Amino acid sequence: ELKVEQNPLFLSMQEGKNYTIYCNYSTTSDRLYWYRQDPGKSLESLFVLLSNGAVKQEGRLMASLDTKARLSTLHITAAVHDLSATYFCAVASKETSGSRLTFGEGTQLTVNP
Amino acid sequence: GAGVSQTPSNKVTEKGKYVELRCDPISGHTALYWYRQSLGQGPEFLIYFQGTGAADDSGLPNDRFFAVRPEGSVSTLKIQRTERGDSAVYLCASSLQGGGNTGELFFGEGSRLTVL
């Protein structure tokens, strides 16, 4: 059974600081997704990582994938308050033909002024 | 439509009642998924449709849960004899082609179910 673990689960940081959220998963996969969720809202797709070594950047967020280590990172640069949200990574399992995503527990990020 | 549409957005019901939740996917998306999200948790997979058929229903927790997609577009998640533990947000997502393309899922706003 595919397990996806994120850490930290809670992150409080000051504006302007940098930090990294980690996503580890337990079985072979070459597709990983990052989503953002605001309170009471649905999930917004941030990044789609489809191969080992993939790196994508959008604004102050950068995501990478290391399939050998079964690890993805979401790096936050010079955080601003608008980034406060819960961030989920989700992994597609090769065992199920990529049809289902398994999500981590989420990282609740609070950026303080 | 422009995005995945779910109705109702909120549903309060009593224990033992029957509930239906509806999902209208993005036009042209052949794959449709149902997930359940409890407070403070990540979404948990329930069922996946490719066209009209359920390609993977291994996430349905028990036989009180059932979902249909008769014409390959709109889907209905049906919950019989609801229990308090069924209270959660039920999320629907669609994608262009399950298992192909990028596999990126596009989520609706969810239906918040509260069982009293």
Short mmCIF file of N, CA, C and O in Angstrom, two decimals, chain B residues 7-52:
data_model
loop_
_atom_site.label_atom_id
_atom_site.label_comp_id
_atom_site.label_asym_id
_atom_site.label_seq_id
_atom_site.Cartn_x
_atom_site.Cartn_y
_atom_site.Cartn_z
N THR B 7 -22.91 19.63 -6.17
CA THR B 7 -24.08 20.05 -5.40
C THR B 7 -24.57 18.90 -4.53
O THR B 7 -24.40 17.72 -4.92
N PRO B 8 -25.13 19.17 -3.35
CA PRO B 8 -25.17 20.50 -2.73
C PRO B 8 -23.81 20.87 -2.15
O PRO B 8 -22.96 20.01 -1.97
N SER B 9 -23.61 22.11 -1.83
CA SER B 9 -22.34 22.49 -1.20
C SER B 9 -22.33 22.10 0.27
O SER B 9 -21.28 21.81 0.83
N ASN B 10 -23.52 22.09 0.86
CA ASN B 10 -23.66 21.67 2.25
C ASN B 10 -24.89 20.79 2.39
O ASN B 10 -25.94 21.10 1.80
N LYS B 11 -24.77 19.72 3.17
CA LYS B 11 -25.90 18.84 3.42
C LYS B 11 -25.86 18.39 4.86
O LYS B 11 -24.86 17.84 5.32
N VAL B 12 -26.94 18.68 5.58
CA VAL B 12 -27.07 18.20 6.95
C VAL B 12 -28.19 17.17 6.96
O VAL B 12 -29.28 17.43 6.45
N THR B 13 -27.91 16.01 7.53
CA THR B 13 -28.90 14.96 7.55
C THR B 13 -28.85 14.24 8.88
O THR B 13 -27.95 14.46 9.70
N GLU B 14 -29.84 13.42 9.11
CA GLU B 14 -29.90 12.66 10.36
C GLU B 14 -29.36 11.25 10.13
O GLU B 14 -29.47 10.70 9.02
N LYS B 15 -28.82 10.72 11.17
CA LYS B 15 -28.31 9.34 11.12
C LYS B 15 -29.38 8.41 10.57
O LYS B 15 -30.54 8.49 10.96
N GLY B 16 -28.96 7.53 9.66
CA GLY B 16 -29.88 6.58 9.09
C GLY B 16 -30.52 7.00 7.79
O GLY B 16 -31.13 6.18 7.09
N LYS B 17 -30.39 8.26 7.43
CA LYS B 17 -31.00 8.75 6.19
C LYS B 17 -30.14 8.44 4.97
O LYS B 17 -28.96 8.12 5.07
N TYR B 18 -30.78 8.61 3.80
CA TYR B 18 -30.11 8.40 2.52
C TYR B 18 -29.71 9.76 1.93
O TYR B 18 -30.45 10.73 2.02
N VAL B 19 -28.51 9.79 1.33
CA VAL B 19 -27.98 11.04 0.79
C VAL B 19 -27.45 10.82 -0.62
O VAL B 19 -26.84 9.78 -0.91
N GLU B 20 -27.66 11.80 -1.48
CA GLU B 20 -27.06 11.79 -2.82
C GLU B 20 -26.26 13.06 -3.02
O GLU B 20 -26.73 14.17 -2.73
N LEU B 21 -25.07 12.91 -3.53
CA LEU B 21 -24.19 14.04 -3.84
C LEU B 21 -23.87 13.98 -5.33
O LEU B 21 -23.54 12.93 -5.86
N ARG B 22 -23.95 15.15 -5.97
CA ARG B 22 -23.81 15.18 -7.42
C ARG B 22 -22.54 15.89 -7.86
O ARG B 22 -22.11 16.86 -7.22
N CYS B 23 -21.97 15.41 -8.95
CA CYS B 23 -20.77 16.02 -9.52
C CYS B 23 -20.91 16.17 -11.02
O CYS B 23 -21.23 15.19 -11.72
N ASP B 24 -20.63 17.37 -11.50
CA ASP B 24 -20.64 17.65 -12.94
C ASP B 24 -19.20 17.98 -13.33
O ASP B 24 -18.69 19.05 -12.97
N PRO B 25 -18.52 17.10 -14.05
CA PRO B 25 -17.09 17.32 -14.32
C PRO B 25 -16.86 18.37 -15.42
O PRO B 25 -17.81 18.85 -16.05
N ILE B 26 -15.60 18.69 -15.62
CA ILE B 26 -15.23 19.59 -16.71
C ILE B 26 -15.59 18.92 -18.04
O ILE B 26 -15.34 17.72 -18.22
N SER B 27 -16.18 19.70 -18.93
CA SER B 27 -16.62 19.16 -20.21
C SER B 27 -15.45 18.52 -20.96
O SER B 27 -14.37 19.12 -21.08
N GLY B 28 -15.67 17.30 -21.43
CA GLY B 28 -14.62 16.61 -22.17
C GLY B 28 -13.72 15.73 -21.34
O GLY B 28 -12.93 14.95 -21.88
N HIS B 29 -13.81 15.83 -20.02
CA HIS B 29 -13.00 14.98 -19.15
C HIS B 29 -13.65 13.61 -19.02
O HIS B 29 -14.79 13.49 -18.57
N THR B 30 -12.90 12.59 -19.39
CA THR B 30 -13.49 11.24 -19.36
C THR B 30 -13.33 10.57 -18.01
O THR B 30 -14.08 9.66 -17.68
N ALA B 31 -12.34 11.01 -17.24
CA ALA B 31 -12.09 10.38 -15.94
C ALA B 31 -12.69 11.23 -14.83
O ALA B 31 -12.59 12.46 -14.84
N LEU B 32 -13.33 10.55 -13.87
CA LEU B 32 -13.97 11.23 -12.74
C LEU B 32 -13.66 10.47 -11.47
O LEU B 32 -13.68 9.24 -11.45
N TYR B 33 -13.35 11.22 -10.43
CA TYR B 33 -12.94 10.63 -9.16
C TYR B 33 -13.78 11.20 -8.04
O TYR B 33 -14.13 12.38 -8.06
N TRP B 34 -14.01 10.38 -7.03
CA TRP B 34 -14.58 10.84 -5.76
C TRP B 34 -13.54 10.61 -4.67
O TRP B 34 -12.94 9.53 -4.58
N TYR B 35 -13.36 11.64 -3.85
CA TYR B 35 -12.50 11.57 -2.67
C TYR B 35 -13.31 12.04 -1.46
O TYR B 35 -14.29 12.77 -1.60
N ARG B 36 -12.83 11.64 -0.30
CA ARG B 36 -13.44 12.10 0.95
C ARG B 36 -12.34 12.74 1.80
O ARG B 36 -11.24 12.16 1.95
N GLN B 37 -12.65 13.90 2.35
CA GLN B 37 -11.66 14.60 3.17
C GLN B 37 -12.26 14.89 4.54
O GLN B 37 -13.23 15.64 4.67
N SER B 38 -11.65 14.31 5.55
CA SER B 38 -12.05 14.60 6.93
C SER B 38 -11.23 15.78 7.43
O SER B 38 -10.16 16.09 6.88
N LEU B 39 -11.71 16.41 8.49
CA LEU B 39 -11.07 17.62 9.01
C LEU B 39 -9.61 17.36 9.36
O LEU B 39 -9.29 16.41 10.07
N GLY B 40 -8.73 18.19 8.82
CA GLY B 40 -7.32 18.08 9.14
C GLY B 40 -6.58 16.95 8.44
O GLY B 40 -5.43 16.67 8.77
N GLN B 41 -7.23 16.33 7.49
CA GLN B 41 -6.61 15.20 6.77
C GLN B 41 -6.50 15.50 5.28
O GLN B 41 -7.16 16.42 4.76
N GLY B 42 -5.71 14.69 4.59
CA GLY B 42 -5.67 14.77 3.15
C GLY B 42 -6.84 14.02 2.55
O GLY B 42 -7.46 13.18 3.21
N PRO B 43 -7.16 14.31 1.30
CA PRO B 43 -8.27 13.57 0.65
C PRO B 43 -7.95 12.08 0.55
O PRO B 43 -6.82 11.70 0.27
N GLU B 44 -8.99 11.26 0.75
CA GLU B 44 -8.86 9.81 0.62
C GLU B 44 -9.68 9.34 -0.58
O GLU B 44 -10.85 9.69 -0.71
N PHE B 45 -9.06 8.53 -1.40
CA PHE B 45 -9.69 8.03 -2.62
C PHE B 45 -10.89 7.14 -2.30
O PHE B 45 -10.83 6.30 -1.40
N LEU B 46 -11.97 7.34 -3.06
CA LEU B 46 -13.14 6.48 -2.94
C LEU B 46 -13.34 5.63 -4.19
O LEU B 46 -13.36 4.39 -4.14
N ILE B 47 -13.49 6.29 -5.35
CA ILE B 47 -13.84 5.58 -6.57
C ILE B 47 -13.42 6.41 -7.78
O ILE B 47 -13.34 7.64 -7.71
N TYR B 48 -13.13 5.68 -8.87
CA TYR B 48 -12.68 6.31 -10.11
C TYR B 48 -13.49 5.74 -11.27
O TYR B 48 -13.65 4.52 -11.38
N PHE B 49 -14.00 6.63 -12.11
CA PHE B 49 -14.73 6.24 -13.31
C PHE B 49 -13.92 6.61 -14.54
O PHE B 49 -13.37 7.70 -14.63
N GLN B 50 -13.89 5.69 -15.49
CA GLN B 50 -13.39 6.00 -16.82
C GLN B 50 -14.60 5.84 -17.74
O GLN B 50 -15.03 4.71 -17.99
N GLY B 51 -15.14 6.93 -18.23
CA GLY B 51 -16.40 6.85 -18.97
C GLY B 51 -17.54 6.52 -18.03
O GLY B 51 -17.67 7.10 -16.96
N THR B 52 -18.32 5.53 -18.39
CA THR B 52 -19.48 5.18 -17.58
C THR B 52 -19.18 4.14 -16.51
O THR B 52 -19.94 3.98 -15.56
#
